[in-house]
């Protein structure tokens, strides 16, 4: 390289250092220029440099914590820039006095390097704790965490942060949640055979009780204290899967008087009404309490549900089912389910006094003749709110539309739908002896045919490789076809 090139390169160094936006890059360039000659091997441990006494002395100038952390992290990074490698070939006399001074300033000895590594680890923990408490922390405090390419820096960061996460300060929500089964909870017992559920029963865990089935008996004392979602063997050795009952399970398997509103229809009605936390909803036709439970969860503790039924027997069943679910929830969660449903035994056509001074965010009707109660309900509905109606057959739908035409109510019929549900059975193809079937490959010559026959003659693997087993899919023989029609009416302002 010519003398002109040396002079240009030596002038680039102070320019790089003096630019305020390139302090970090200038520091990296100077640091690697000096460490290239001295350090011949790279390691995550402290390395003693073989240099003269002048370069091993540390500067008496005070160094802040962030600069020390950057030095210890950047010192373990291998120089890959061509400009940095060329700078190592420059003689000492060709460099400017500023560069020589900086080289002498940035030469740590063995003890300082070890102290710097410990200090950098503590700085990482401090910055992580600050960022956890305040997500909007200044990015300057943690800039070396994102811009450093050192693998050792990443390892230290992960280890330090993992050790902090293992303490009591950070606790995952899933770990704090109760997983052991206790008395009073509603559970579901299932017997799985060849991928199908042949037995399913919901029961409440109680002391001194046992679960009976065709596959044996299970004592409730053996289930209490066990984790949720485990297999419990009966007295005949048959494994029965025990899990907690969800709200969907409870609605389907709870004791009922009239027919229930299935979860598939209830979810669509909730979407139609757009019920959220804090809403005030009117329900007419409590039935067995299925829709009351879904509405209770939707409106939350800040909302309320007014449930009315003309039959007292139906209303009693709805109240019992509602209280039973709240009892199970209290046993599981240790907190109260919101007591936000108000049940009344009345006829909505003549219950105008019950609706006085009340305005509802949505209305859910499950009646034989809903068009008879609409003139009483619609004045207490917010403008733009939705009235979702559950009707069993299409003749009720036509009667409803005819009632809307004759009464001239401010309602728009937006949708009339039904929600079919079709389950499928999907599983790997099996032979009669229980082994997996294998895919048949296209045979193009005799050699391949012999190899195929040899492979069939050998014993099949217990777990075939991915993609080697064909699957069979067919509809479930028990289909839940038509249940009801759902009508969506919206109130408008004239």
Coordinates of C-alpha atoms in Angstrom, one line a residue:
X1 CA 0.0 0.0 0.0
X2 CA 1.3 3.4 -0.9
X3 CA 2.0 6.2 1.6
X4 CA -1.0 8.1 0.3
X5 CA -3.2 5.2 1.2
X6 CA -1.8 5.1 4.7
X7 CA -2.4 8.8 5.2
X8 CA -6.0 8.5 4.0
X9 CA -6.6 5.6 6.3
X10 CA -5.1 7.3 9.3
X11 CA -7.2 10.4 8.7
X12 CA -10.4 8.3 8.5
X13 CA -9.9 7.1 12.1
X14 CA -10.2 10.5 13.8
X15 CA -13.0 11.4 11.5
X16 CA -14.9 8.3 12.4
X17 CA -14.3 9.0 16.0
X18 CA -15.3 12.6 15.9
X19 CA -18.7 12.1 14.2
X20 CA -21.4 12.0 17.0
X21 CA -23.6 9.5 15.1
X22 CA -20.7 7.0 14.7
X23 CA -19.2 6.8 18.2
X24 CA -20.0 3.1 18.5
X25 CA -18.6 2.3 15.1
X26 CA -15.4 4.3 15.7
X27 CA -14.9 2.6 19.0
X28 CA -15.3 -0.8 17.4
X29 CA -12.8 0.0 14.7
X30 CA -10.1 1.3 17.1
X31 CA -10.7 -1.5 19.6
X32 CA -10.3 -4.3 17.1
X33 CA -7.3 -2.6 15.5
X34 CA -5.4 -2.8 18.8
X35 CA -6.7 -6.2 19.9
X36 CA -5.8 -7.9 16.6
X37 CA -2.1 -7.8 17.3
X38 CA -2.3 -8.8 20.9
X39 CA -5.0 -11.5 21.0
X40 CA -4.3 -14.6 18.9
X41 CA -7.1 -16.8 20.2
X42 CA -10.7 -16.1 21.0
X43 CA -12.4 -17.4 24.0
X44 CA -15.3 -16.6 26.4
X45 CA -12.9 -16.7 29.3
X46 CA -10.4 -14.0 30.4
X47 CA -7.3 -14.0 28.2
X48 CA -4.0 -12.6 29.3
X49 CA -2.5 -10.5 26.5
X50 CA 1.2 -10.7 25.7
X51 CA 2.2 -7.0 25.3
X52 CA 4.6 -4.6 26.8
X53 CA 4.2 -2.9 30.1
X54 CA 3.0 0.4 28.6
X55 CA 0.1 -1.2 26.8
X56 CA -1.0 -3.3 29.8
X57 CA -1.6 -0.4 32.0
X58 CA -5.1 0.7 32.4
X59 CA -6.1 4.4 32.0
X60 CA -6.7 6.4 35.1
X61 CA -9.7 8.1 33.4
X62 CA -13.0 7.1 34.9
X63 CA -15.1 4.6 32.8
X64 CA -18.9 4.4 33.1
X65 CA -20.7 1.1 33.4
X66 CA -22.1 1.1 29.9
X67 CA -18.7 1.7 28.3
X68 CA -17.2 -1.2 30.3
X69 CA -20.0 -3.5 29.3
X70 CA -19.5 -2.6 25.6
X71 CA -15.8 -3.2 25.9
X72 CA -16.2 -6.7 27.4
X73 CA -18.8 -7.6 24.8
X74 CA -17.1 -6.2 21.8
X75 CA -13.7 -7.7 22.8
X76 CA -15.1 -11.2 22.1
X77 CA -16.3 -10.3 18.6
X78 CA -14.1 -11.4 15.8
X79 CA -13.1 -8.7 13.3
X80 CA -14.7 -9.3 9.9
X81 CA -14.5 -5.9 8.3
X82 CA -11.8 -5.5 5.5
X83 CA -11.0 -2.0 6.8
X84 CA -10.3 -3.4 10.3
X85 CA -8.1 -6.1 9.0
X86 CA -6.1 -3.6 6.9
X87 CA -5.6 -1.3 9.8
X88 CA -3.7 -4.1 11.7
X89 CA -1.0 -3.9 9.0
X90 CA -0.4 -0.2 9.5
X91 CA 2.9 0.6 11.2
X92 CA 2.7 2.5 14.6
X93 CA 4.4 5.6 13.2
X94 CA 1.9 6.0 10.4
X95 CA -1.1 6.5 12.8
X96 CA -2.1 9.8 14.2
X97 CA -1.5 10.7 17.8
X98 CA -5.2 10.5 18.6
X99 CA -5.4 6.9 17.5
X100 CA -2.3 5.9 19.5
X101 CA -3.7 7.6 22.6
X102 CA -7.0 5.7 22.2
X103 CA -5.2 2.4 21.7
X104 CA -3.3 2.9 25.0
X105 CA -6.6 4.0 26.6
X106 CA -8.5 0.8 25.7
X107 CA -6.1 -1.9 26.8
X108 CA -7.5 -3.8 29.8
X109 CA -5.5 -6.3 31.8
X110 CA -6.7 -9.7 33.0
X111 CA -8.2 -8.5 36.3
X112 CA -10.1 -5.6 34.6
X113 CA -11.5 -7.9 32.0
X114 CA -12.9 -10.3 34.6
X115 CA -14.4 -7.4 36.5
X116 CA -15.9 -6.0 33.3
X117 CA -17.6 -9.3 32.5
X118 CA -19.2 -9.4 35.9
X119 CA -20.2 -5.8 35.7
X120 CA -21.7 -6.3 32.2
X121 CA -23.8 -9.2 33.5
X122 CA -25.1 -7.1 36.4
X123 CA -25.9 -4.3 33.9
X124 CA -27.9 -6.7 31.7
X125 CA -30.0 -7.7 34.7
X126 CA -30.6 -4.1 35.7
X127 CA -31.7 -3.1 32.2
X128 CA -34.0 -6.1 31.9
X129 CA -35.7 -5.2 35.2
X130 CA -36.1 -1.6 34.1
X131 CA -37.6 -2.7 30.8
X132 CA -40.0 -5.0 32.6
X133 CA -41.2 -2.3 34.9
X134 CA -41.3 0.4 32.2
X135 CA -41.7 -0.8 28.6
X136 CA -41.1 2.7 27.3
X137 CA -37.5 2.8 28.7
X138 CA -35.0 4.7 26.6
X139 CA -33.4 2.5 24.0
X140 CA -30.0 4.0 24.7
X141 CA -29.8 2.1 28.0
X142 CA -30.1 -1.2 26.1
X143 CA -28.6 -0.5 22.8
X144 CA -25.7 -3.0 23.2
X145 CA -28.2 -5.8 23.8
X146 CA -29.7 -5.5 20.3
X147 CA -26.6 -4.3 18.3
X148 CA -24.1 -6.8 19.6
X149 CA -23.4 -9.9 17.6
X150 CA -21.6 -11.7 20.3
X151 CA -22.9 -15.2 21.1
X152 CA -21.5 -14.9 24.6
X153 CA -23.5 -11.8 25.2
X154 CA -26.7 -13.6 24.2
X155 CA -25.9 -16.5 26.4
X156 CA -25.3 -14.3 29.4
X157 CA -28.5 -12.4 28.7
X158 CA -30.6 -15.6 28.4
X159 CA -29.1 -17.1 31.6
X160 CA -29.5 -14.0 33.6
X161 CA -33.1 -13.4 32.4
X162 CA -34.0 -17.1 33.0
X163 CA -32.7 -17.0 36.5
X164 CA -34.8 -13.9 37.2
X165 CA -37.9 -15.5 35.7
X166 CA -37.4 -18.6 37.9
X167 CA -37.9 -16.3 41.0
X168 CA -41.0 -15.2 42.6
X169 CA -41.2 -11.9 40.8
X170 CA -42.3 -13.4 37.5
X171 CA -45.0 -16.1 37.6
X172 CA -46.7 -17.7 34.6
X173 CA -50.6 -17.5 34.8
X174 CA -50.8 -21.2 33.8
X175 CA -48.6 -22.2 36.8
X176 CA -50.6 -20.2 39.3
X177 CA -53.9 -21.7 38.1
X178 CA -55.3 -24.6 40.2
X179 CA -54.9 -27.9 38.4
X180 CA -55.9 -30.5 41.1
X181 CA -59.5 -31.7 41.2
X182 CA -61.5 -30.8 44.4
X183 CA -64.9 -31.8 45.7
X184 CA -67.8 -29.8 44.3
X185 CA -66.4 -29.6 40.7
X186 CA -68.3 -30.8 37.7
X187 CA -66.3 -33.4 35.8
X188 CA -66.7 -35.4 32.6
X189 CA -65.7 -39.1 32.4
X190 CA -64.9 -40.4 28.9
X191 CA -63.9 -43.9 27.6
X192 CA -61.9 -43.7 24.4
X193 CA -61.6 -46.7 22.1
X194 CA -59.9 -46.7 18.7
X195 CA -60.1 -42.9 18.5
X196 CA -63.8 -42.8 19.3
X197 CA -65.6 -41.8 22.5
X198 CA -67.9 -44.7 23.5
X199 CA -68.9 -43.4 26.9
X200 CA -69.3 -39.9 28.3
X201 CA -70.9 -38.8 31.5
X202 CA -70.9 -35.7 33.6
X203 CA -70.9 -35.9 37.4
X204 CA -70.1 -33.8 40.4
X205 CA -67.2 -34.8 42.6
X206 CA -68.5 -35.6 46.0
X207 CA -67.0 -37.5 49.0
X208 CA -68.4 -41.0 49.6
X209 CA -69.6 -41.4 46.1
X210 CA -68.6 -43.6 43.2
X211 CA -68.9 -43.4 39.4
X212 CA -70.5 -46.4 37.8
X213 CA -70.3 -47.5 34.2
X214 CA -70.3 -50.7 32.1
X215 CA -66.5 -50.7 32.3
X216 CA -66.2 -50.7 36.1
X217 CA -66.4 -48.4 39.2
X218 CA -64.3 -45.4 40.1
X219 CA -64.4 -44.0 43.7
X220 CA -64.6 -40.3 43.9
X221 CA -61.9 -40.4 46.6
X222 CA -59.5 -41.7 44.1
X223 CA -60.2 -38.8 41.7
X224 CA -60.0 -36.0 44.3
X225 CA -56.5 -34.4 44.3
X226 CA -55.6 -35.8 40.9
X227 CA -54.6 -33.4 38.1
X228 CA -57.3 -32.5 35.6
X229 CA -57.1 -34.4 32.3
X230 CA -55.8 -37.7 33.6
X231 CA -56.7 -41.4 33.0
X232 CA -58.2 -43.1 36.0
X233 CA -58.5 -46.9 36.0
X234 CA -61.7 -48.6 37.1
X235 CA -61.8 -51.7 39.3
X236 CA -61.7 -53.7 36.1
X237 CA -58.6 -52.0 34.9
X238 CA -60.2 -49.9 32.1
X239 CA -58.7 -46.4 31.7
X240 CA -61.3 -43.7 32.0
X241 CA -60.4 -40.1 31.0
X242 CA -61.3 -37.6 33.7
X243 CA -61.5 -33.8 32.9
X244 CA -63.2 -30.7 34.0
X245 CA -66.6 -29.9 32.4
X246 CA -66.7 -26.7 30.3
X247 CA -69.7 -24.5 30.0
X248 CA -70.5 -26.2 26.7
X249 CA -70.4 -29.7 28.3
X250 CA -72.5 -28.5 31.2
X251 CA -75.2 -27.1 29.0
X252 CA -75.4 -30.2 26.9
X253 CA -75.4 -32.8 29.7
X254 CA -77.2 -30.9 32.5
X255 CA -80.7 -31.9 33.7
X256 CA -83.3 -30.3 31.6
X257 CA -87.1 -29.8 31.4
X258 CA -87.7 -28.3 27.9
X259 CA -85.3 -28.7 25.0
X260 CA -82.1 -26.7 25.4
X261 CA -80.7 -24.1 23.1
X262 CA -77.5 -25.8 21.8
X263 CA -74.2 -24.1 22.1
X264 CA -73.8 -23.8 18.3
X265 CA -77.0 -21.7 18.1
X266 CA -76.2 -19.8 21.3
X267 CA -72.8 -18.7 20.0
X268 CA -74.4 -17.3 16.8
X269 CA -77.1 -15.5 18.7
X270 CA -74.4 -13.9 20.9
X271 CA -72.6 -12.7 17.8
X272 CA -75.8 -11.4 16.3
X273 CA -76.6 -9.3 19.4
X274 CA -72.9 -8.4 19.9
X275 CA -73.2 -8.8 23.7
X276 CA -70.2 -7.5 25.6
X277 CA -69.1 -6.9 29.2
X278 CA -71.5 -4.4 30.9
X279 CA -74.5 -4.9 28.7
X280 CA -78.1 -5.2 29.9
X281 CA -79.9 -8.0 28.1
X282 CA -83.5 -9.2 28.1
X283 CA -84.2 -12.9 27.7
X284 CA -87.7 -14.4 27.3
X285 CA -88.1 -18.1 27.5
X286 CA -85.6 -19.2 30.2
X287 CA -86.2 -22.9 29.4
X288 CA -83.6 -25.0 31.2
X289 CA -81.2 -22.1 31.6
X290 CA -78.8 -22.7 28.7
X291 CA -79.0 -19.2 27.2
X292 CA -79.1 -17.6 30.6
X293 CA -75.6 -19.1 31.4
X294 CA -74.1 -17.9 28.1
X295 CA -75.6 -14.4 28.5
X296 CA -74.3 -14.3 32.1
X297 CA -70.8 -15.0 31.0
X298 CA -71.0 -12.5 28.1
X299 CA -72.2 -9.5 30.2
X300 CA -69.8 -10.1 33.0
X301 CA -69.9 -8.7 36.5
X302 CA -70.7 -5.2 35.3
X303 CA -73.7 -6.3 33.2
X304 CA -77.1 -7.9 34.0
X305 CA -79.6 -10.3 32.4
X306 CA -83.4 -10.2 32.9
X307 CA -84.7 -13.7 32.3
X308 CA -88.5 -14.2 32.1
X309 CA -90.5 -17.4 31.6
X310 CA -94.2 -18.0 31.7
X311 CA -93.9 -21.6 33.1
X312 CA -92.9 -21.9 36.8
X313 CA -91.5 -25.4 36.4
X314 CA -89.2 -24.3 33.6
X315 CA -88.1 -21.4 35.7
X316 CA -87.2 -23.6 38.7
X317 CA -85.1 -25.9 36.5
X318 CA -83.3 -22.9 35.0
X319 CA -82.5 -21.5 38.5
X320 CA -81.2 -24.9 39.7
X321 CA -78.9 -25.3 36.7
X322 CA -77.7 -21.8 37.1
X323 CA -76.8 -22.2 40.8
X324 CA -75.2 -25.6 40.2
X325 CA -72.8 -24.1 37.7
X326 CA -71.9 -21.3 40.0
X327 CA -71.2 -23.8 42.8
X328 CA -68.8 -25.8 40.6
X329 CA -67.1 -22.6 39.4
X330 CA -66.6 -21.5 43.0
X331 CA -65.0 -24.9 43.9
X332 CA -62.7 -24.7 40.9
X333 CA -61.6 -21.1 40.7
X334 CA -62.0 -20.2 44.3
X335 CA -64.1 -17.1 43.3
X336 CA -67.7 -16.3 42.7
X337 CA -69.4 -16.6 39.3
X338 CA -71.2 -13.3 38.7
X339 CA -74.7 -13.3 40.2
X340 CA -76.0 -11.2 37.3
X341 CA -79.2 -13.1 36.2
X342 CA -82.6 -12.0 37.5
X343 CA -85.3 -14.7 37.0
X344 CA -89.0 -13.8 36.9
X345 CA -92.1 -15.9 36.4
X346 CA -94.3 -13.7 34.2
X347 CA -96.0 -13.3 30.8
X348 CA -94.0 -10.8 28.7
X349 CA -97.1 -9.7 26.9
X350 CA -98.6 -8.3 30.1
X351 CA -95.4 -7.6 32.0
X352 CA -95.1 -4.0 31.0
X353 CA -94.7 -3.0 34.6
X354 CA -91.7 -5.3 34.9
X355 CA -90.0 -3.5 32.1
X356 CA -90.7 0.0 33.3
X357 CA -87.7 2.3 33.4
X358 CA -85.5 -0.3 31.8
X359 CA -83.6 -0.1 28.5
X360 CA -81.8 -3.1 27.0
X361 CA -78.8 -3.4 24.9
X362 CA -80.1 -6.6 23.2
X363 CA -83.1 -9.0 23.4
X364 CA -83.1 -12.8 23.0
X365 CA -86.4 -14.5 22.5
X366 CA -87.2 -18.3 22.5
X367 CA -91.0 -18.3 22.2
X368 CA -93.6 -20.0 20.1
X369 CA -95.2 -16.7 19.0
X370 CA -92.5 -14.0 19.4
X371 CA -94.4 -11.5 17.2
X372 CA -97.0 -11.2 20.1
X373 CA -94.4 -9.8 22.6
X374 CA -92.5 -7.5 20.2
X375 CA -94.8 -4.5 20.7
X376 CA -94.1 -4.7 24.4
X377 CA -90.3 -5.3 24.1
X378 CA -89.2 -3.0 21.2
X379 CA -89.9 0.3 23.1
X380 CA -87.4 -0.7 25.7
X381 CA -84.6 -1.6 23.2
X382 CA -81.8 0.8 22.3
X383 CA -82.0 2.3 18.7
X384 CA -79.8 0.2 16.5
X385 CA -79.8 -2.8 18.9
X386 CA -80.6 -6.4 17.8
X387 CA -83.4 -8.7 18.8
X388 CA -82.3 -12.4 18.1
X389 CA -85.1 -14.9 17.9
X390 CA -84.9 -18.7 18.1
X391 CA -87.7 -20.5 16.2
X392 CA -88.1 -24.3 15.8
X393 CA -89.7 -24.5 12.3
X394 CA -90.2 -22.4 9.2
X395 CA -93.9 -21.8 9.8
X396 CA -93.0 -19.8 12.9
X397 CA -90.7 -17.7 10.7
X398 CA -93.5 -16.9 8.3
X399 CA -95.8 -16.0 11.2
X400 CA -93.1 -13.7 12.6
X401 CA -92.6 -11.8 9.3
X402 CA -96.4 -11.5 8.8
X403 CA -96.7 -10.0 12.3
X404 CA -93.9 -7.5 11.6
X405 CA -95.8 -6.4 8.4
X406 CA -99.1 -5.9 10.2
X407 CA -97.7 -4.2 13.3
X408 CA -95.4 -1.8 11.4
X409 CA -92.8 -2.0 14.1
X410 CA -89.4 -0.2 13.5
X411 CA -87.6 -3.4 12.9
X412 CA -85.4 -4.6 10.0
X413 CA -85.1 -8.3 9.3
X414 CA -81.4 -8.7 8.5
X415 CA -80.9 -12.5 8.5
X416 CA -82.8 -15.8 8.7
X417 CA -80.3 -18.7 9.0
X418 CA -80.0 -22.2 10.4
X419 CA -76.7 -23.6 11.8
X420 CA -76.0 -27.2 10.8
X421 CA -73.2 -29.0 12.6
X422 CA -71.4 -32.0 11.0
X423 CA -68.8 -34.0 12.9
X424 CA -66.2 -36.0 11.0
X425 CA -64.2 -39.1 11.9
X426 CA -60.6 -38.8 10.6
X427 CA -58.0 -41.4 11.4
X428 CA -55.2 -43.6 10.0
X429 CA -56.2 -46.6 7.9
X430 CA -55.7 -49.8 9.9
X431 CA -55.6 -53.5 8.9
X432 CA -57.8 -56.1 10.6
X433 CA -54.9 -57.1 12.9
X434 CA -54.5 -53.5 14.1
X435 CA -51.4 -52.6 12.1
X436 CA -51.2 -49.5 10.0
X437 CA -51.8 -49.6 6.3
X438 CA -49.0 -48.4 4.0
X439 CA -49.2 -46.3 0.9
X440 CA -48.9 -48.3 -2.4
X441 CA -46.2 -47.0 -4.7
X442 CA -46.4 -47.1 -8.5
X443 CA -44.5 -50.1 -9.8
X444 CA -42.7 -49.6 -13.1
X445 CA -40.3 -52.5 -13.4
X446 CA -39.7 -56.0 -12.0
X447 CA -36.9 -55.0 -9.7
X448 CA -39.2 -52.6 -7.9
X449 CA -41.9 -55.3 -7.7
X450 CA -39.4 -57.6 -6.0
X451 CA -38.4 -54.9 -3.5
X452 CA -42.1 -54.2 -2.8
X453 CA -42.8 -57.9 -2.1
X454 CA -39.7 -58.1 0.1
X455 CA -40.8 -55.1 2.1
X456 CA -44.3 -56.6 2.6
X457 CA -42.7 -59.8 3.8
X458 CA -40.8 -58.1 6.6
X459 CA -42.3 -57.0 9.8
X460 CA -43.9 -53.6 9.8
X461 CA -42.5 -50.8 12.0
X462 CA -44.4 -49.9 15.1
X463 CA -44.3 -46.2 14.3
X464 CA -44.1 -45.7 10.5
X465 CA -42.4 -42.6 9.2
X466 CA -44.3 -39.4 8.4
X467 CA -46.4 -39.6 5.2
X468 CA -46.3 -43.3 4.8
X469 CA -49.8 -44.1 6.3
X470 CA -53.0 -43.2 4.4
X471 CA -55.9 -41.6 6.3
X472 CA -59.7 -42.2 6.1
X473 CA -62.2 -39.5 6.6
X474 CA -66.0 -39.9 6.8
X475 CA -68.9 -38.1 8.5
X476 CA -69.8 -39.1 12.0
X477 CA -72.8 -41.5 12.0
X478 CA -74.5 -39.4 14.7
X479 CA -75.3 -36.1 13.0
X480 CA -76.8 -33.1 14.8
X481 CA -78.8 -31.8 11.8
X482 CA -81.5 -29.1 12.0
X483 CA -82.3 -27.6 15.4
X484 CA -83.9 -24.2 14.8
X485 CA -84.0 -21.1 12.6
X486 CA -82.3 -17.9 13.9
X487 CA -83.8 -14.6 12.9
X488 CA -81.9 -11.3 13.4
X489 CA -84.1 -8.1 13.8
X490 CA -82.6 -4.6 14.2
X491 CA -84.4 -1.6 15.6
X492 CA -84.2 1.6 13.6
X493 CA -85.3 5.2 14.1
X494 CA -88.1 6.5 11.9

